[in-house]
CSV table of C-alpha atoms in Angstrom, one decimal:
chain,number,residue,atom,x,y,z
A,1,MET,CA,114.1,221.7,275.6
A,2,LYS,CA,114.0,223.1,279.1
A,3,LYS,CA,116.7,221.5,281.2
A,4,THR,CA,115.6,221.0,284.8
A,5,GLU,CA,117.9,218.1,285.9
A,6,LYS,CA,120.6,215.8,284.8
A,7,ARG,CA,119.3,213.3,282.3
A,8,LYS,CA,120.9,209.9,282.4
A,9,VAL,CA,120.2,207.2,279.8
A,10,VAL,CA,121.5,203.6,279.9
A,11,LEU,CA,121.4,201.9,276.5
A,12,ILE,CA,121.5,198.1,276.6
A,13,GLY,CA,122.5,196.7,273.2
A,14,THR,CA,125.0,198.4,270.9
A,15,GLY,CA,123.9,196.9,267.6
A,16,MET,CA,122.7,199.0,264.7
A,17,VAL,CA,119.4,200.0,266.3
A,18,GLY,CA,121.0,200.9,269.6
A,19,MET,CA,123.8,203.0,268.0
A,20,SER,CA,121.4,204.7,265.5
A,21,TYR,CA,119.5,205.8,268.7
A,22,ALA,CA,122.7,206.9,270.4
A,23,TYR,CA,123.8,208.9,267.4
A,24,ALA,CA,120.4,210.5,267.2
A,25,ILE,CA,120.3,211.6,270.8
A,26,LEU,CA,123.9,212.9,270.6
A,27,ASN,CA,123.0,215.1,267.7
A,28,GLN,CA,119.8,216.3,269.4
A,29,ASN,CA,121.5,216.7,272.8
A,30,LEU,CA,118.7,214.8,274.5
A,31,CYS,CA,120.6,213.7,277.6
A,32,ASP,CA,123.6,214.6,279.7
A,33,GLU,CA,125.0,211.1,280.4
A,34,LEU,CA,124.8,208.1,278.1
A,35,VAL,CA,126.0,204.7,279.3
A,36,LEU,CA,126.5,201.9,276.8
A,37,ILE,CA,126.1,198.2,277.9
A,38,ASP,CA,126.7,195.2,275.7
A,39,ILE,CA,127.6,191.6,276.2
A,40,ASN,CA,130.6,192.5,274.0
A,41,LYS,CA,132.2,195.1,276.4
A,42,LYS,CA,135.0,195.9,273.9
A,43,LYS,CA,132.4,196.8,271.2
A,44,ALA,CA,130.6,199.1,273.7
A,45,GLU,CA,133.9,200.8,274.5
A,46,GLY,CA,134.7,201.3,270.8
A,47,GLU,CA,131.2,202.7,270.2
A,48,ALA,CA,131.6,205.1,273.2
A,49,MET,CA,135.0,206.3,271.9
A,50,ASP,CA,133.6,206.9,268.4
A,51,LEU,CA,130.6,208.9,269.7
A,52,ASN,CA,132.9,210.9,272.1
A,53,HIS,CA,134.9,212.1,269.1
A,54,GLY,CA,131.8,213.7,267.8
A,55,VAL,CA,130.8,215.5,271.0
A,56,ALA,CA,132.6,218.7,270.0
A,57,PHE,CA,130.4,219.0,267.0
A,58,SER,CA,127.2,218.4,268.9
A,59,GLY,CA,125.1,221.0,270.7
A,60,GLY,CA,126.0,219.9,274.2
A,61,ASN,CA,128.7,218.2,276.3
A,62,MET,CA,127.3,214.7,276.8
A,63,GLU,CA,129.2,212.3,278.9
A,64,ILE,CA,129.4,208.9,277.1
A,65,TYR,CA,131.0,205.7,278.3
A,66,ALA,CA,130.8,201.9,278.3
A,67,GLY,CA,129.5,200.8,281.7
A,68,GLU,CA,128.2,198.0,283.8
A,69,TYR,CA,124.7,197.1,285.1
A,70,SER,CA,125.5,198.8,288.4
A,71,ASP,CA,125.4,202.1,286.4
A,72,CYS,CA,121.6,201.5,286.0
A,73,ARG,CA,121.0,202.4,289.6
A,74,ASP,CA,120.5,206.2,289.1
A,75,ALA,CA,119.5,206.2,285.5
A,76,ASP,CA,116.3,208.0,284.4
A,77,LEU,CA,115.8,205.9,281.3
A,78,ILE,CA,116.9,202.4,280.3
A,79,VAL,CA,116.6,201.7,276.6
A,80,LEU,CA,116.5,198.1,275.6
A,81,THR,CA,117.6,197.2,272.1
A,82,ALA,CA,119.5,194.0,272.9
A,83,GLY,CA,118.4,190.8,271.3
A,84,LEU,CA,118.7,188.9,268.0
A,85,PRO,CA,117.9,190.9,264.9
A,86,GLN,CA,115.1,190.1,262.5
A,87,LYS,CA,116.2,188.0,259.6
A,88,GLU,CA,114.9,188.2,256.0
A,89,ARG,CA,111.4,186.7,255.7
A,90,GLN,CA,111.3,186.2,259.5
A,91,SER,CA,108.3,187.7,261.3
A,92,ARG,CA,108.8,189.7,264.4
A,93,LEU,CA,106.9,187.1,266.4
A,94,ASP,CA,109.3,184.3,265.4
A,95,LEU,CA,112.0,186.1,267.5
A,96,LEU,CA,110.0,185.8,270.7
A,97,LYS,CA,111.4,182.8,272.5
A,98,GLU,CA,115.0,183.6,271.8
A,99,ASN,CA,114.8,187.2,272.8
A,100,ARG,CA,112.8,186.4,276.0
A,101,LYS,CA,115.7,184.4,277.4
A,102,ILE,CA,118.1,187.3,276.7
A,103,PHE,CA,115.8,189.8,278.5
A,104,GLU,CA,115.3,187.6,281.5
A,105,SER,CA,119.1,187.7,282.1
A,106,ILE,CA,119.4,191.4,281.4
A,107,LEU,CA,116.4,192.4,283.7
A,108,HIS,CA,117.8,190.4,286.6
A,109,SER,CA,121.0,192.5,286.5
A,110,VAL,CA,119.1,195.8,286.0
A,111,LEU,CA,116.7,195.2,288.9
A,112,GLN,CA,119.6,194.2,291.1
A,113,SER,CA,121.1,197.6,290.6
A,114,GLY,CA,118.1,199.3,292.2
A,115,PHE,CA,116.9,201.0,289.0
A,116,CYS,CA,113.6,202.8,289.4
A,117,GLY,CA,113.2,204.9,286.3
A,118,ILE,CA,111.5,204.3,283.0
A,119,PHE,CA,112.0,201.5,280.6
A,120,LEU,CA,111.9,202.1,276.8
A,121,VAL,CA,111.8,198.8,274.8
A,122,ALA,CA,112.6,198.5,271.1
A,123,THR,CA,113.6,194.8,270.8
A,124,ASN,CA,111.2,192.9,268.6
A,125,PRO,CA,108.5,191.6,268.8
A,126,VAL,CA,108.2,194.9,270.7
A,127,ASP,CA,104.7,194.6,272.1
A,128,ILE,CA,105.4,191.2,273.7
A,129,MET,CA,108.9,192.1,274.8
A,130,THR,CA,107.5,195.2,276.5
A,131,ARG,CA,105.0,193.0,278.3
A,132,ILE,CA,107.8,190.7,279.4
A,133,VAL,CA,109.7,193.7,280.9
A,134,TYR,CA,106.5,194.9,282.7
A,135,GLU,CA,105.8,191.5,284.2
A,136,ILE,CA,109.4,190.7,285.2
A,137,SER,CA,110.1,194.2,286.6
A,138,GLY,CA,106.9,194.6,288.6
A,139,PHE,CA,107.0,198.3,287.6
A,140,SER,CA,103.8,200.3,287.1
A,141,PRO,CA,102.7,200.1,283.5
A,142,GLU,CA,103.2,203.8,282.8
A,143,LYS,CA,106.9,203.4,283.4
A,144,VAL,CA,107.3,200.5,280.9
A,145,ILE,CA,107.0,201.8,277.3
A,146,GLY,CA,107.5,200.1,274.0
A,147,THR,CA,108.2,201.9,270.7
A,148,GLY,CA,105.0,200.4,269.4
A,149,THR,CA,103.8,201.8,266.1
A,150,ALA,CA,105.6,205.1,266.4
A,151,LEU,CA,107.8,204.3,263.4
A,152,ASP,CA,104.9,202.8,261.5
A,153,THR,CA,102.9,206.0,262.1
A,154,ALA,CA,105.9,208.1,260.8
A,155,ARG,CA,106.0,205.9,257.7
A,156,LEU,CA,102.3,206.4,257.1
A,157,ARG,CA,102.5,210.2,257.5
A,158,TYR,CA,105.5,210.3,255.2
A,159,LEU,CA,103.6,208.4,252.5
A,160,LEU,CA,100.4,210.5,252.9
A,161,GLY,CA,102.4,213.7,252.7
A,162,GLU,CA,104.0,212.5,249.5
A,163,LYS,CA,100.7,211.5,248.0
A,164,PHE,CA,98.8,214.7,248.8
A,165,MET,CA,101.9,217.0,248.6
A,166,ILE,CA,101.5,218.1,252.2
A,167,ASP,CA,104.2,218.3,255.0
A,168,PRO,CA,103.9,215.0,256.8
A,169,ARG,CA,103.8,216.8,260.1
A,170,ASN,CA,100.4,218.2,259.1
A,171,MET,CA,99.1,214.7,258.3
A,172,HIS,CA,97.4,213.5,261.4
A,173,ALA,CA,96.9,209.7,261.0
A,174,TYR,CA,97.9,206.8,263.2
A,175,VAL,CA,98.9,203.1,262.8
A,176,MET,CA,97.5,201.1,265.7
A,177,GLY,CA,97.8,197.5,266.9
A,178,GLU,CA,100.7,195.2,266.9
A,179,HIS,CA,104.0,196.5,265.5
A,180,GLY,CA,103.8,193.9,262.8
A,181,ASP,CA,101.5,192.1,260.4
A,182,SER,CA,98.2,192.8,262.2
A,183,GLU,CA,98.7,196.5,262.5
A,184,PHE,CA,96.1,198.7,260.9
A,185,VAL,CA,95.2,202.4,260.1
A,186,PRO,CA,91.9,203.7,261.5
A,187,TRP,CA,91.1,205.8,258.5
A,188,SER,CA,88.0,207.3,260.1
A,189,GLN,CA,90.4,209.3,262.4
A,190,ALA,CA,92.9,210.3,259.6
A,191,MET,CA,93.1,214.1,258.8
A,192,MET,CA,95.1,216.7,257.0
A,193,ALA,CA,95.1,219.5,259.5
A,194,THR,CA,91.4,219.3,260.6
A,195,LYS,CA,90.1,218.0,257.2
A,196,PRO,CA,89.1,214.3,257.2
A,197,ILE,CA,91.2,212.2,254.8
A,198,PHE,CA,88.0,211.0,253.1
A,199,ASP,CA,87.1,214.7,252.3
A,200,LEU,CA,90.6,215.3,251.0
A,201,CYS,CA,90.3,212.2,248.8
A,202,GLU,CA,87.1,213.5,247.3
A,203,GLU,CA,88.8,216.7,246.4
A,204,THR,CA,91.8,215.0,244.8
A,205,LYS,CA,91.3,213.7,241.3
A,206,GLY,CA,91.9,210.0,241.0
A,207,CYS,CA,92.1,209.3,244.8
A,208,HIS,CA,90.1,206.3,245.9
A,209,PHE,CA,89.9,204.5,249.2
A,210,GLN,CA,91.7,201.5,247.6
A,211,GLU,CA,94.8,203.7,247.2
A,212,LEU,CA,94.7,204.4,250.9
A,213,LEU,CA,94.5,200.7,251.6
A,214,GLU,CA,97.5,200.3,249.3
A,215,LEU,CA,99.4,202.9,251.4
A,216,GLU,CA,98.5,201.0,254.5
A,217,GLU,CA,99.9,197.8,253.0
A,218,GLU,CA,103.1,199.6,252.0
A,219,VAL,CA,103.5,200.7,255.6
A,220,ARG,CA,102.9,197.2,256.9
A,221,MET,CA,105.5,195.7,254.5
A,222,ALA,CA,108.1,198.5,254.8
A,223,ALA,CA,110.3,196.6,257.3
A,224,TYR,CA,110.4,193.5,255.1
A,225,LYS,CA,111.4,195.5,252.0
A,226,ILE,CA,114.2,197.3,253.9
A,227,ILE,CA,115.5,194.0,255.4
A,228,GLU,CA,115.4,192.4,251.9
A,229,ALA,CA,117.4,195.3,250.5
A,230,LYS,CA,119.9,196.0,253.3
A,231,LYS,CA,119.5,193.2,255.9
A,232,ALA,CA,118.2,195.4,258.8
A,233,THR,CA,116.3,198.5,259.7
A,234,TYR,CA,117.8,200.9,262.2
A,235,TYR,CA,117.8,204.6,261.2
A,236,GLY,CA,114.0,205.1,261.4
A,237,ILE,CA,113.5,203.2,264.7
A,238,GLY,CA,116.5,205.1,266.1
A,239,MET,CA,114.9,208.4,265.3
A,240,ALA,CA,111.5,207.2,266.7
A,241,MET,CA,113.2,206.2,270.0
A,242,ALA,CA,114.9,209.6,270.1
A,243,ARG,CA,111.5,211.3,269.7
A,244,ILE,CA,110.0,209.3,272.6
A,245,THR,CA,113.1,210.2,274.7
A,246,LYS,CA,112.6,213.9,273.9
A,247,ALA,CA,108.9,213.7,275.0
A,248,ILE,CA,109.9,212.1,278.3
A,249,PHE,CA,112.8,214.4,279.2
A,250,GLY,CA,111.0,217.4,277.9
A,251,ASN,CA,107.8,216.6,279.9
A,252,GLU,CA,106.0,217.3,276.6
A,253,TYR,CA,102.7,215.6,277.0
A,254,SER,CA,103.1,214.6,273.3
A,255,VAL,CA,100.7,212.1,271.7
A,256,LEU,CA,102.8,209.2,270.3
A,257,THR,CA,101.7,205.8,269.2
A,258,VAL,CA,103.7,203.8,271.7
A,259,SER,CA,103.2,200.3,273.1
A,260,ALA,CA,101.1,200.7,276.2
A,261,TYR,CA,99.3,198.4,278.7
A,262,LEU,CA,95.6,198.4,278.2
A,263,GLN,CA,93.4,198.3,281.3
A,264,GLY,CA,89.9,198.5,279.9
A,265,GLU,CA,90.6,201.0,277.1
A,266,TYR,CA,89.0,200.0,273.8
A,267,GLY,CA,87.4,197.1,275.7
A,268,GLU,CA,90.8,195.3,276.1
A,269,SER,CA,92.8,194.5,279.2
A,270,GLY,CA,96.1,192.9,280.1
A,271,ILE,CA,97.9,193.5,276.8
A,272,TYR,CA,100.6,195.8,275.5
A,273,ILE,CA,99.9,197.2,272.1
A,274,GLY,CA,100.6,200.3,269.9
A,275,ILE,CA,98.0,203.0,270.6
A,276,PRO,CA,98.1,206.8,270.8
A,277,CYS,CA,99.3,207.9,274.3
A,278,VAL,CA,100.2,211.1,276.0
A,279,VAL,CA,103.9,210.8,276.9
A,280,ASN,CA,105.6,213.0,279.6
A,281,ARG,CA,108.3,212.9,282.3
A,282,MET,CA,106.4,210.2,284.2
A,283,GLY,CA,106.2,207.9,281.1
A,284,ILE,CA,102.7,207.2,279.7
A,285,GLN,CA,100.6,209.9,281.3
A,286,ARG,CA,97.4,208.5,279.8
A,287,ILE,CA,96.0,206.5,276.9
A,288,VAL,CA,94.0,208.4,274.2
A,289,GLU,CA,90.9,206.5,273.2
A,290,LEU,CA,89.9,207.4,269.6
A,291,PRO,CA,86.3,206.9,268.5
A,292,LEU,CA,86.9,203.9,266.3
A,293,GLY,CA,84.4,202.6,263.9
A,294,GLY,CA,83.0,199.1,264.2
A,295,GLU,CA,85.4,197.4,261.8
A,296,GLU,CA,88.3,199.3,263.3
A,297,LYS,CA,87.4,198.1,266.8
A,298,GLN,CA,87.4,194.6,265.4
A,299,ARG,CA,90.8,194.9,263.9
A,300,LEU,CA,92.2,196.2,267.1
A,301,HIS,CA,90.6,193.3,269.0
A,302,SER,CA,92.0,190.8,266.5
A,303,SER,CA,95.5,192.3,266.9
A,304,CYS,CA,95.2,192.1,270.7
A,305,GLU,CA,93.9,188.5,270.4
A,306,MET,CA,96.8,187.5,268.2
A,307,LEU,CA,99.4,189.0,270.6
A,308,GLU,CA,97.7,187.3,273.6
A,309,ASN,CA,97.6,183.9,271.9
A,310,THR,CA,101.3,184.2,271.0
A,311,TYR,CA,102.2,185.3,274.5
A,312,GLN,CA,100.4,182.3,276.0
A,313,GLU,CA,102.5,179.9,273.8
A,314,ILE,CA,105.7,180.8,275.6
């Protein structure tokens, strides 16, 4: 990464997701200054101390400390992982009302500091929580980003790579929609290198479209399975957040499936949802509109409609 200026991140929430992210960005040397804020200040101090003891083994000299909301003033990026965790058999949307109250308090303090950088939201239900940040902050939509379906897309590519014995980085497929039960895969846009997934299926003995649908369901249920087994998910989302951070600070213009604010794209408006976007130093540089098929457009519309209906209930 070309370093052009000091990169300051404030992480609000030092639970397992937040600290998985902090550990990832320390190992990848993605910022110069990392501030940890938590309602439990002593925990934030302990986490900062633990991370600092590993700085000598990292590739940089990151400054890490437990801070206050006043430290947000000159931050480039505020990462929000605060909130109650998803419990076993609890949908992400069930978390909404409780986590909204938490965010209202946090954002009041952040905005008082004079912060004017980029928000990255990971707290679930992430699409709605990102919209709450956008509406309370009054920031332009390109500066308020949710993790969206970035992790779901990574899960999909991993499973496709495993099935077809291809490096997942060469499987170009996306999960779109809500980060949750109504997400879907637009299979018409899925490719291995430049070969459509349907052509690859035809060449592969015993591969049928039903198997792709089963992979899609496996992606959709992954979080529930992990939570059932170990009570929470955090490594994968921490790495996804680090990837988005890298795209922002590196001014990469990378295409990532983040939660973005639709303003007419795909025929939808006024909603945050996971879609392919170009991410750079300004946040979301633009939304990428894929040529979806009729059924795929309907599935995206249904996902948007579900999120809008839920949002109107609060």
